[in-house]
Coordinates of C-alpha atoms and ligand atoms in Angstrom, one line a residue:
M767 CA -38.2 6.1 -5.9
A768 CA -39.0 2.6 -4.8
N769 CA -42.6 1.5 -4.3
T770 CA -43.9 0.5 -0.9
Q771 CA -44.8 -3.1 -0.5
N772 CA -44.4 -3.2 3.3
T773 CA -42.0 -6.1 3.2
W774 CA -38.8 -5.3 4.9
D775 CA -35.5 -7.2 5.2
Q776 CA -34.3 -5.1 8.2
E777 CA -35.6 -2.4 10.4
C778 CA -34.1 0.4 12.5
D779 CA -35.1 3.7 14.0
V780 CA -32.6 5.8 12.2
L781 CA -30.9 4.9 8.9
V782 CA -27.8 6.9 8.0
V783 CA -26.4 6.8 4.5
G784 CA -22.6 7.3 4.2
S785 CA -19.9 7.2 6.8
G786 CA -18.1 10.6 6.7
A787 CA -18.0 12.8 9.7
G788 CA -21.5 14.3 9.2
A789 CA -23.0 10.8 8.9
L790 CA -21.2 9.4 12.0
T791 CA -22.0 12.5 14.1
G792 CA -25.6 12.0 13.2
A793 CA -25.4 8.3 13.9
Y794 CA -23.8 8.8 17.2
G795 CA -26.4 11.5 18.2
A796 CA -29.2 9.1 17.4
A797 CA -27.6 6.0 19.0
V798 CA -26.5 7.7 22.2
R799 CA -30.2 8.5 22.8
G800 CA -31.0 4.9 22.5
L801 CA -32.3 4.9 19.0
D802 CA -31.5 1.8 17.0
T803 CA -29.2 3.3 14.4
L804 CA -27.9 1.7 11.2
V805 CA -25.1 3.2 9.1
I806 CA -24.8 1.9 5.5
E807 CA -21.7 2.6 3.5
K808 CA -21.3 1.9 -0.2
T809 CA -17.6 1.1 -0.2
G810 CA -15.5 -1.3 1.9
Y811 CA -14.1 1.5 4.0
F812 CA -15.6 3.9 6.5
G813 CA -14.9 7.6 6.2
G814 CA -15.2 8.8 2.6
T815 CA -13.4 12.0 1.7
T816 CA -13.5 12.9 5.4
A817 CA -10.8 10.3 6.0
Y818 CA -8.5 12.0 3.5
A819 CA -8.9 15.4 5.1
G820 CA -6.7 17.4 7.4
A821 CA -9.9 17.6 9.4
G822 CA -9.8 21.2 10.5
L823 CA -13.3 21.8 11.8
W824 CA -14.8 25.3 11.6
L825 CA -17.0 25.1 14.7
P826 CA -16.8 28.6 16.2
G827 CA -17.0 29.5 19.8
N828 CA -16.4 26.0 21.2
H829 CA -14.9 25.1 24.5
V830 CA -11.8 23.5 22.9
Q831 CA -10.9 27.0 21.5
A832 CA -11.6 28.5 24.9
R833 CA -9.3 25.9 26.6
D834 CA -6.5 27.4 24.5
G835 CA -7.4 30.9 25.3
V836 CA -9.0 31.6 21.9
E837 CA -12.0 34.0 22.6
D838 CA -14.5 33.2 19.9
S839 CA -18.2 33.2 19.8
A840 CA -21.1 32.4 17.5
D841 CA -21.8 36.2 17.2
L842 CA -18.2 37.0 16.0
A843 CA -18.5 34.1 13.6
R844 CA -21.9 35.4 12.4
A845 CA -20.4 38.8 11.6
Y846 CA -17.8 37.1 9.5
F847 CA -20.1 34.5 7.9
R848 CA -22.6 37.2 6.9
A849 CA -19.8 39.3 5.4
V850 CA -18.5 36.6 3.2
V851 CA -21.5 34.4 2.5
G852 CA -24.2 37.1 2.7
D853 CA -27.6 36.1 1.5
A854 CA -26.4 33.4 -0.9
T855 CA -28.0 30.9 1.6
D856 CA -30.9 31.0 4.0
Q857 CA -29.8 33.0 7.1
R858 CA -31.8 30.7 9.4
V859 CA -29.7 27.8 8.1
Q860 CA -26.6 29.9 8.7
D861 CA -27.7 30.7 12.2
A862 CA -28.4 27.0 12.9
Y863 CA -24.8 26.2 11.9
L864 CA -23.2 29.0 13.9
D865 CA -25.5 28.7 17.0
R866 CA -25.1 25.0 17.3
A867 CA -21.5 24.5 16.4
A868 CA -20.2 24.8 20.0
E869 CA -22.9 22.5 21.3
T870 CA -21.9 19.9 18.7
V871 CA -18.3 19.9 19.9
A872 CA -19.4 19.6 23.6
F873 CA -21.9 16.9 22.8
L874 CA -19.2 14.8 21.0
E875 CA -16.6 15.4 23.6
D876 CA -19.0 14.0 26.2
S877 CA -18.0 10.7 24.7
P878 CA -14.6 9.5 26.1
H879 CA -13.7 8.4 22.6
V880 CA -13.8 11.9 21.0
R881 CA -11.2 14.5 21.7
F882 CA -10.3 17.7 19.8
E883 CA -7.5 20.3 19.9
Y884 CA -7.1 23.8 18.7
R885 CA -4.5 24.6 16.0
P886 CA -3.9 27.9 14.2
F887 CA -5.0 28.1 10.5
P888 CA -6.3 31.5 9.3
D889 CA -9.8 32.2 8.0
Y890 CA -9.8 32.7 4.3
F891 CA -11.2 36.3 3.9
A892 CA -10.3 39.7 5.2
A893 CA -13.7 40.6 6.7
P894 CA -15.3 41.7 10.0
G895 CA -15.2 38.9 12.6
R896 CA -12.2 37.2 11.0
F897 CA -9.7 35.3 13.1
D898 CA -6.3 35.9 11.6
A899 CA -4.9 33.0 13.6
G900 CA -8.0 30.9 12.7
R901 CA -10.7 29.2 14.7
A902 CA -10.5 25.6 13.6
V903 CA -10.3 22.6 15.9
F904 CA -8.8 19.2 14.9
P905 CA -9.3 15.7 16.1
V906 CA -6.6 14.4 18.4
E907 CA -4.7 11.5 16.9
L908 CA -6.0 8.0 17.8
P909 CA -3.8 5.1 18.8
A910 CA -4.3 2.3 16.2
D911 CA -5.2 -0.2 19.0
A912 CA -7.7 2.1 20.7
G913 CA -10.7 0.0 19.7
P914 CA -12.0 -3.0 17.8
Q915 CA -9.8 -3.8 14.8
H916 CA -12.8 -4.6 12.6
L917 CA -13.7 -0.9 12.9
L918 CA -10.3 0.8 12.9
D919 CA -8.8 -1.4 10.2
A920 CA -11.7 -0.4 7.9
V921 CA -11.1 3.3 8.1
R922 CA -10.3 4.5 4.6
P923 CA -6.5 4.9 4.1
P924 CA -4.9 8.3 3.6
A925 CA -5.3 9.7 0.0
W926 CA -1.6 9.3 -0.8
A927 CA -1.6 5.7 0.2
E928 CA -4.7 4.8 -1.8
R929 CA -3.5 6.8 -4.9
L930 CA 0.0 5.3 -4.9
G931 CA -1.1 1.8 -3.9
L932 CA 1.0 2.0 -0.7
P933 CA 0.3 0.3 2.6
V934 CA -1.5 2.2 5.4
P935 CA 1.2 3.6 7.6
D936 CA 1.8 2.0 11.0
G937 CA 1.1 4.1 14.1
P938 CA -1.8 6.2 15.2
L939 CA -4.7 7.3 13.0
T940 CA -4.2 11.0 12.3
D941 CA -6.3 13.9 10.9
G942 CA -9.5 12.8 9.1
R943 CA -8.8 9.1 9.9
A944 CA -8.6 10.0 13.6
L945 CA -11.9 11.8 13.4
I946 CA -13.6 8.8 11.7
G947 CA -12.0 6.3 14.0
R948 CA -13.1 8.3 17.1
L949 CA -16.7 8.7 15.9
L950 CA -16.9 5.0 15.0
L951 CA -15.7 4.1 18.6
A952 CA -18.2 6.6 20.1
L953 CA -21.0 5.0 18.0
E954 CA -20.0 1.5 18.9
S955 CA -19.9 2.4 22.6
T956 CA -23.5 3.4 22.6
G957 CA -24.6 -0.2 22.1
H958 CA -27.3 1.0 19.7
G959 CA -25.3 1.6 16.5
R960 CA -24.7 -0.9 13.7
T961 CA -22.7 -0.5 10.5
L962 CA -23.0 -2.2 7.1
L963 CA -20.1 -1.8 4.7
D964 CA -20.4 -2.5 0.9
T965 CA -24.1 -1.5 1.1
A966 CA -25.2 1.2 -1.3
L967 CA -28.4 3.2 -1.2
T968 CA -30.2 2.7 -4.5
G969 CA -33.6 4.4 -3.7
L970 CA -35.8 5.9 -1.0
I971 CA -39.1 4.2 -0.1
T972 CA -42.0 6.5 0.6
E973 CA -45.5 6.3 2.0
D974 CA -47.9 9.2 1.5
G975 CA -45.0 11.5 0.7
A976 CA -43.0 10.6 3.7
V977 CA -39.7 8.6 3.6
V978 CA -40.1 5.4 5.5
G979 CA -37.1 3.4 4.4
V980 CA -34.5 2.7 1.8
E981 CA -33.7 0.3 -0.9
T982 CA -30.0 -0.9 -0.9
E983 CA -27.7 -3.1 -2.9
H984 CA -25.7 -5.5 -0.7
D985 CA -23.7 -8.4 -2.0
G986 CA -25.6 -8.5 -5.3
R987 CA -28.9 -8.5 -3.4
T988 CA -31.5 -5.8 -2.9
L989 CA -32.2 -5.1 0.8
R990 CA -35.2 -3.1 1.9
I991 CA -34.6 -1.4 5.2
R992 CA -37.3 0.3 7.2
A993 CA -36.4 3.4 9.1
R994 CA -39.0 4.1 11.7
G995 CA -37.7 7.6 12.7
G996 CA -35.9 9.0 9.7
V997 CA -33.2 8.7 7.1
L998 CA -30.1 10.9 7.1
L999 CA -28.5 11.3 3.7
A1000 CA -24.8 12.1 4.2
A1001 CA -23.3 10.3 1.2
G1002 CA -21.1 13.0 -0.2
G1003 CA -21.6 15.0 -3.4
F1004 CA -21.5 14.0 -7.0
E1005 CA -17.8 14.7 -7.6
A1006 CA -17.0 11.3 -8.9
N1007 CA -19.9 11.3 -11.4
A1008 CA -18.5 12.5 -14.8
E1009 CA -22.0 12.7 -16.4
L1010 CA -23.5 14.9 -13.7
R1011 CA -20.5 17.1 -13.6
R1012 CA -20.8 17.7 -17.3
D1013 CA -24.6 18.3 -17.0
W1014 CA -24.5 20.5 -13.8
Q1015 CA -21.1 22.1 -13.9
E1016 CA -20.0 22.1 -17.6
L1017 CA -16.7 20.6 -16.6
P1018 CA -14.8 18.1 -18.7
G1019 CA -15.3 15.2 -16.3
A1020 CA -14.6 13.8 -12.9
D1021 CA -10.9 13.0 -13.2
W1022 CA -9.5 15.8 -11.1
T1023 CA -11.5 15.5 -7.9
M1024 CA -9.9 14.4 -4.7
G1025 CA -13.1 12.4 -3.9
A1026 CA -12.4 8.6 -3.6
P1027 CA -12.9 7.0 -7.0
G1028 CA -16.4 5.6 -7.5
A1029 CA -17.6 6.6 -4.1
N1030 CA -19.5 9.9 -4.2
T1031 CA -21.5 9.6 -7.4
G1032 CA -24.5 11.6 -6.3
D1033 CA -26.7 8.6 -5.5
A1034 CA -28.3 10.2 -2.4
I1035 CA -29.0 13.4 -4.3
T1036 CA -30.7 11.6 -7.2
A1037 CA -32.6 9.4 -4.8
A1038 CA -33.8 12.5 -2.9
V1039 CA -34.9 14.1 -6.2
S1040 CA -37.1 11.1 -6.9
A1041 CA -38.7 11.7 -3.5
G1042 CA -39.4 15.3 -4.4
A1043 CA -36.3 17.2 -3.1
A1044 CA -35.3 20.6 -4.5
L1045 CA -31.7 21.2 -5.5
D1046 CA -29.4 24.2 -5.3
L1047 CA -25.8 25.3 -5.9
L1048 CA -25.1 22.5 -8.4
D1049 CA -22.4 24.4 -10.2
Q1050 CA -20.4 24.7 -6.9
A1051 CA -17.5 22.7 -5.5
W1052 CA -14.8 23.2 -2.8
W1053 CA -12.3 24.1 -5.5
C1054 CA -8.5 23.8 -5.3
P1055 CA -5.5 24.1 -7.7
S1056 CA -4.3 20.6 -8.3
L1057 CA -1.2 18.9 -9.6
R1058 CA -2.0 17.0 -12.7
F1059 CA -0.8 13.3 -12.5
P1060 CA 0.4 11.0 -15.3
D1061 CA -2.5 8.7 -14.8
G1062 CA -5.0 11.5 -15.6
S1063 CA -5.9 12.3 -12.0
A1064 CA -5.0 15.4 -10.1
A1065 CA -4.0 16.1 -6.4
F1066 CA -4.9 19.0 -4.1
T1067 CA -2.0 21.5 -4.0
L1068 CA -1.7 24.3 -1.4
G1069 CA 0.6 26.5 0.6
L1070 CA 2.9 27.7 -2.3
H1071 CA 6.2 29.0 -0.9
G1072 CA 7.7 29.7 -4.3
G1073 CA 6.9 30.2 -7.9
I1074 CA 4.1 31.8 -9.9
F1075 CA 1.1 30.5 -11.9
V1076 CA 0.8 31.6 -15.5
D1077 CA -1.9 30.9 -18.1
G1078 CA -1.4 29.9 -21.7
S1079 CA -0.5 33.5 -22.6
G1080 CA 2.4 33.5 -20.1
H1081 CA 0.7 35.9 -17.7
R1082 CA -0.1 35.7 -14.0
F1083 CA -3.8 35.9 -13.3
A1084 CA -4.1 35.8 -9.5
N1085 CA -2.3 36.0 -6.1
E1086 CA -0.8 32.5 -6.0
S1087 CA -0.9 32.5 -2.2
L1088 CA -4.7 32.8 -2.1
P1089 CA -6.6 30.2 -0.1
Y1090 CA -7.2 27.2 -2.4
D1091 CA -10.9 27.6 -3.1
R1092 CA -10.4 31.3 -3.9
M1093 CA -7.5 30.3 -6.3
G1094 CA -9.9 27.8 -7.9
R1095 CA -12.4 30.5 -8.5
Q1096 CA -9.7 32.7 -10.1
M1097 CA -8.9 29.8 -12.4
L1098 CA -12.6 29.4 -13.3
G1099 CA -12.8 33.2 -14.0
A1100 CA -9.6 33.1 -16.1
K1101 CA -10.7 29.9 -17.8
A1102 CA -7.2 28.6 -16.9
G1103 CA -6.6 25.0 -15.9
T1104 CA -10.3 24.1 -16.4
A1105 CA -9.9 21.8 -19.4
H1106 CA -7.4 19.4 -20.7
D1107 CA -6.0 21.8 -23.3
N1108 CA -5.6 24.9 -21.1
P1109 CA -3.3 24.0 -18.2
V1110 CA -1.9 26.5 -15.8
W1111 CA 1.9 26.3 -15.5
W1112 CA 3.5 26.6 -12.1
I1113 CA 6.8 28.3 -12.9
F1114 CA 9.7 28.2 -10.3
D1115 CA 13.5 28.1 -10.4
G1116 CA 16.4 25.9 -9.4
R1117 CA 16.7 27.1 -5.8
F1118 CA 14.2 24.4 -4.8
G1119 CA 16.2 21.6 -6.2
D1120 CA 14.0 18.6 -7.2
E1121 CA 11.2 19.7 -4.8
L1122 CA 8.0 21.4 -5.6
P1123 CA 7.7 24.7 -3.6
G1124 CA 4.4 23.8 -2.1
I1125 CA 2.3 21.1 -0.5
T1126 CA 0.7 18.3 -2.6
V1127 CA -1.4 15.8 -0.7
V1128 CA -0.1 13.1 -3.1
P1129 CA 3.7 13.3 -3.6
A1130 CA 4.9 13.7 -7.2
D1131 CA 7.6 11.5 -8.7
R1132 CA 9.8 13.9 -10.6
T1133 CA 10.9 11.3 -13.2
A1134 CA 7.4 10.0 -14.0
F1135 CA 6.1 13.6 -14.3
T1136 CA 8.9 14.6 -16.6
D1137 CA 8.3 11.5 -18.8
A1138 CA 4.6 12.4 -19.0
G1139 CA 5.4 16.0 -20.0
L1140 CA 3.8 17.4 -16.9
W1141 CA 7.1 18.7 -15.4
R1142 CA 9.3 20.5 -18.0
T1143 CA 12.7 22.0 -17.3
A1144 CA 15.1 24.3 -19.2
D1145 CA 18.3 26.2 -18.4
T1146 CA 16.8 29.5 -19.5
L1147 CA 13.4 31.1 -19.3
D1148 CA 13.2 31.4 -23.1
G1149 CA 13.9 27.7 -23.3
L1150 CA 11.2 26.9 -20.8
A1151 CA 8.7 29.1 -22.7
E1152 CA 9.4 27.1 -25.8
R1153 CA 8.9 23.8 -23.9
I1154 CA 5.5 24.9 -22.7
G1155 CA 4.3 26.6 -25.8
V1156 CA 4.1 30.1 -24.3
E1157 CA 5.4 33.2 -26.1
A1158 CA 9.0 33.7 -24.8
G1159 CA 8.7 37.5 -24.5
A1160 CA 5.5 37.3 -22.5
L1161 CA 7.0 34.8 -20.0
R1162 CA 10.2 36.9 -19.7
D1163 CA 8.2 40.1 -19.0
T1164 CA 6.0 38.3 -16.5
V1165 CA 9.0 37.0 -14.5
R1166 CA 10.9 40.3 -14.8
T1167 CA 8.0 42.2 -13.4
F1168 CA 7.5 39.6 -10.6
N1169 CA 11.2 39.7 -9.7
G1170 CA 10.9 43.5 -9.4
Y1171 CA 7.9 43.1 -7.0
A1172 CA 10.0 40.6 -5.0
A1173 CA 12.8 43.1 -4.7
D1174 CA 10.4 45.9 -3.6
G1175 CA 8.3 43.6 -1.4
T1176 CA 5.0 44.7 -3.1
D1177 CA 3.0 42.8 -5.6
A1178 CA 1.4 45.7 -7.4
D1179 CA -0.8 43.4 -9.6
F1180 CA -2.3 40.9 -7.1
Q1181 CA -1.2 42.1 -3.6
R1182 CA 0.4 38.7 -2.8
G1183 CA 1.7 38.6 0.7
E1184 CA -0.6 41.3 2.2
D1185 CA -3.0 38.9 3.9
P1186 CA -2.2 36.7 7.0
Y1187 CA -3.3 33.6 5.1
D1188 CA -0.7 34.4 2.3
R1189 CA 2.0 34.6 4.9
F1190 CA 1.0 31.4 6.8
F1191 CA 3.0 29.2 4.4
A1192 CA 5.6 31.7 3.3
Q1193 CA 9.3 30.9 3.6
G1194 CA 11.0 33.7 1.7
T1195 CA 13.6 35.8 3.3
G1196 CA 13.2 39.0 1.2
P1197 CA 11.1 42.1 2.1
N1198 CA 7.9 40.1 1.3
P1199 CA 8.3 36.4 2.3
C1200 CA 5.6 35.4 -0.3
L1201 CA 7.5 36.9 -3.2
V1202 CA 10.6 34.7 -3.9
P1203 CA 12.5 35.8 -7.1
I1204 CA 12.7 33.4 -10.1
D1205 CA 16.2 34.0 -11.3
E1206 CA 18.3 30.9 -10.7
G1207 CA 18.4 28.3 -13.5
P1208 CA 17.3 25.7 -14.2
Y1209 CA 13.7 26.8 -14.6
H1210 CA 10.8 24.5 -14.1
A1211 CA 7.1 24.4 -15.3
V1212 CA 4.6 22.0 -13.7
Q1213 CA 1.0 21.6 -14.9
I1214 CA -1.8 22.7 -12.6
V1215 CA -5.5 22.1 -13.2
L1216 CA -8.7 23.0 -11.4
G1217 CA -9.5 20.2 -8.9
D1218 CA -11.8 20.0 -6.0
L1219 CA -12.3 18.4 -2.6
G1220 CA -15.9 17.5 -3.5
T1221 CA -18.9 19.2 -4.9
K1222 CA -21.1 21.3 -2.6
G1223 CA -24.4 21.6 -4.4
G1224 CA -27.2 19.2 -3.6
V1225 CA -30.5 19.0 -1.9
R1226 CA -32.0 22.1 -0.2
T1227 CA -32.4 21.7 3.6
D1228 CA -33.7 23.9 6.4
A1229 CA -32.4 24.8 9.8
Q1230 CA -33.4 21.3 11.1
A1231 CA -31.5 19.6 8.3
R1232 CA -34.8 18.5 6.8
V1233 CA -34.8 18.0 3.0
L1234 CA -37.1 20.5 1.3
R1235 CA -39.3 20.3 -1.7
A1236 CA -39.4 23.1 -4.3
D1237 CA -42.5 24.6 -2.5
G1238 CA -40.3 25.0 0.7
G1239 CA -42.1 22.2 2.6
A1240 CA -40.1 19.5 4.3
I1241 CA -40.2 15.9 3.1
P1242 CA -41.2 14.0 6.3
G1243 CA -38.6 11.5 7.4
L1244 CA -35.8 12.8 5.2
Y1245 CA -32.7 14.7 6.4
A1246 CA -29.3 15.6 4.7
A1247 CA -25.9 16.8 5.8
G1248 CA -22.4 17.3 4.2
N1249 CA -22.0 17.5 0.5
T1250 CA -25.3 15.7 -0.2
A1251 CA -26.9 19.0 0.8
A1252 CA -26.5 22.4 -0.8
S1253 CA -23.8 24.0 1.4
V1254 CA -24.7 26.6 4.0
S1255 CA -21.6 28.5 2.8
G1256 CA -23.1 29.1 -0.7
R1257 CA -20.6 30.2 -3.3
C1258 CA -17.5 30.6 -1.1
Y1259 CA -15.3 28.7 1.4
P1260 CA -15.1 30.9 4.4
G1261 CA -12.5 29.2 6.4
P1262 CA -10.6 26.0 7.2
G1263 CA -13.1 23.3 8.3
V1264 CA -16.3 24.6 6.9
P1265 CA -17.1 21.5 4.8
I1266 CA -16.7 18.9 7.6
G1267 CA -17.6 21.3 10.4
S1268 CA -21.0 22.1 8.8
A1269 CA -21.6 18.5 7.9
M1270 CA -21.1 17.5 11.6
V1271 CA -23.4 20.3 12.9
F1272 CA -26.2 19.3 10.5
G1273 CA -25.7 15.6 11.2
H1274 CA -26.1 16.5 14.9
I1275 CA -29.2 18.7 14.3
A1276 CA -30.8 15.9 12.2
A1277 CA -30.3 13.4 15.0
D1278 CA -31.7 15.8 17.6
H1279 CA -34.8 16.4 15.4
I1280 CA -35.4 12.8 14.8
A1281 CA -35.0 12.0 18.5
A1282 CA -37.3 14.8 19.7
Ligands
FAD941 P1 -17.7 11.9 2.6 O1 -16.8 12.2 3.7 O2 -17.0 11.7 1.2 O3 -18.6 10.7 2.9 C1 -19.5 10.2 2.0 C2 -19.6 8.7 2.2 O4 -20.8 8.3 1.5 C3 -18.5 8.0 1.4 O5 -17.9 7.0 2.3 C4 -19.2 7.2 0.3 O6 -18.6 6.0 -0.1 C5 -20.5 7.1 0.9 N1 -21.6 6.9 -0.2 C6 -21.7 7.5 -1.4 N2 -22.7 7.0 -2.0 C7 -23.3 6.1 -1.2 C8 -24.5 5.3 -1.4 N3 -25.2 5.2 -2.5 N4 -24.8 4.5 -0.3 C9 -24.1 4.4 0.8 N5 -23.0 5.2 1.0 C10 -22.6 6.0 0.0 N6 -12.7 19.7 4.8 C11 -12.7 20.3 6.0 O7 -13.7 20.8 6.6 N7 -11.5 20.4 6.7 C12 -10.3 20.0 6.2 O8 -9.3 20.1 6.9 C13 -10.4 19.4 4.9 N8 -9.2 18.9 4.4 C14 -9.3 18.2 3.2 C15 -8.2 17.6 2.7 C16 -8.2 16.8 1.6 C17 -7.0 16.2 1.1 C18 -9.5 16.6 1.0 C19 -9.6 15.7 -0.2 C20 -10.6 17.2 1.4 C21 -10.5 18.0 2.6 N9 -11.7 18.6 3.1 C22 -11.6 19.2 4.3 C23 -13.0 18.5 2.4 C24 -13.8 17.4 3.1 O9 -13.0 16.3 3.4 C25 -15.1 17.0 2.4 O10 -15.8 18.1 1.8 C26 -16.0 16.3 3.4 O11 -15.3 15.3 4.1 C27 -17.2 15.7 2.7 O12 -18.0 15.1 3.7 P2 -19.3 14.2 3.3 O13 -19.8 13.6 4.5 O14 -20.2 15.0 2.5 O15 -18.7 13.1 2.3

């Protein structure tokens, strides 16, 4: 925590740290009310992990759903949220999310720059209040020339382009990039929003226990910025910080996260702790099975339409069509794919040609993967078992049993294909479209590890998005949203769009509270 010396390099009413959707929703909310708002972003790009996202937004009961005839409400969503999250988090904070989600969407769509559309994507649990067809809304794509190029050109590229060193595609901004672009244009249009790239929060400045400003690093210089109304921390989690991940999560490091390299290293969380913040849910992340890459990284993999996952013993351990966070938790439970020496193997057969039977957000180059030993192939199952160091009889039995389930249409072990989410991505033509037999050589095995879309433990907050001390009191002047805060969804991922949707609602609430 920096000392107060009452000398400031800059001043503003509201200082927002980070530039994901939670940050920019908060910044827009403050600026549109006439508050002088400054967004600082550590990297040279706006958008953080949000820019990588599909940008489904779980904001139940909003008018965009209603426009498409989807009859949802905060109360229906509450029944569902209570059933799946329960009392893992403060129900007053849950209610703030659910009761103010629709208002957040309406508030944003009041700007001519922000537009959403409804698209089906099922909720992740069979529980009361669930929407089988889903309740997420998405940003409408944004023409690349819709606004000032200094803003739109600085939106973080898609994950696959950054990872593979490829140029940003021509054409409109889509998904998370569209959301960030739209929020930036909305912020700019208020005339009260400013942004500073390459400017990292390094500490919070307090006076008598209240946060009154921040210390930042910009261009090798320390800048002290006074925030007269409040500071909103929305600087992501600590997914890219290997040391914190070992300390707080007992994981081998930070190589397998989808978070942008070097961006979300928990700076805002550690700064808040120095100002007295309490922490929660540090062992948690938005988990996902991930394809292991030759450079040591890994990429989010979802929507399997073929193959099974086996552990080092050659046995299945879960329904492979589970929503990704639920699969991640099965991997943690089975201790499969959680360390460098215990990969999960994705086993599938020759019917898919050279393609992976699933979606990976960064495409895999078959030759490079094969050269690195991450994709192994054999003409027979026994040959494949030998190549991956699994007992041949065990793999043979696993596949024989699975093929029997595929013929019957019933997965007696893990009930794969019985849930609407399972079937959302299915392409099989047998009695159960999720169960595709594995009986046509050659046979393939591809390494899968436990990755994440970001961590979700952080500072404790209340229903006004105020950061709390261990005694439950709020730290005056300090707010948090997104993965900097301990997630309102606790130890599960209820449905598509909860990470960004909740970040946006709490960014909106923080701005409202500061402006009041
Ligand atoms: P971010 O969006 O990462 O923003 C944090 C920003 O803070 C970054 O720009 C970072 O550089 C900056 N920052 C960090 N430290 C500092 C500092 N010291 N000073 C200043 N700035 C700093 N979630 C959904 O809800 N729906 C989806 O459809 C979805 N799809 C996804 C798809 C993919 C491929 C991935 C990878 C994730 C997806 N997620 C989705 C998850 C979601 O993107 C993230 O959980 C969410 O965007 C995190 O938001 P955030 O604001 O906490 O962090």
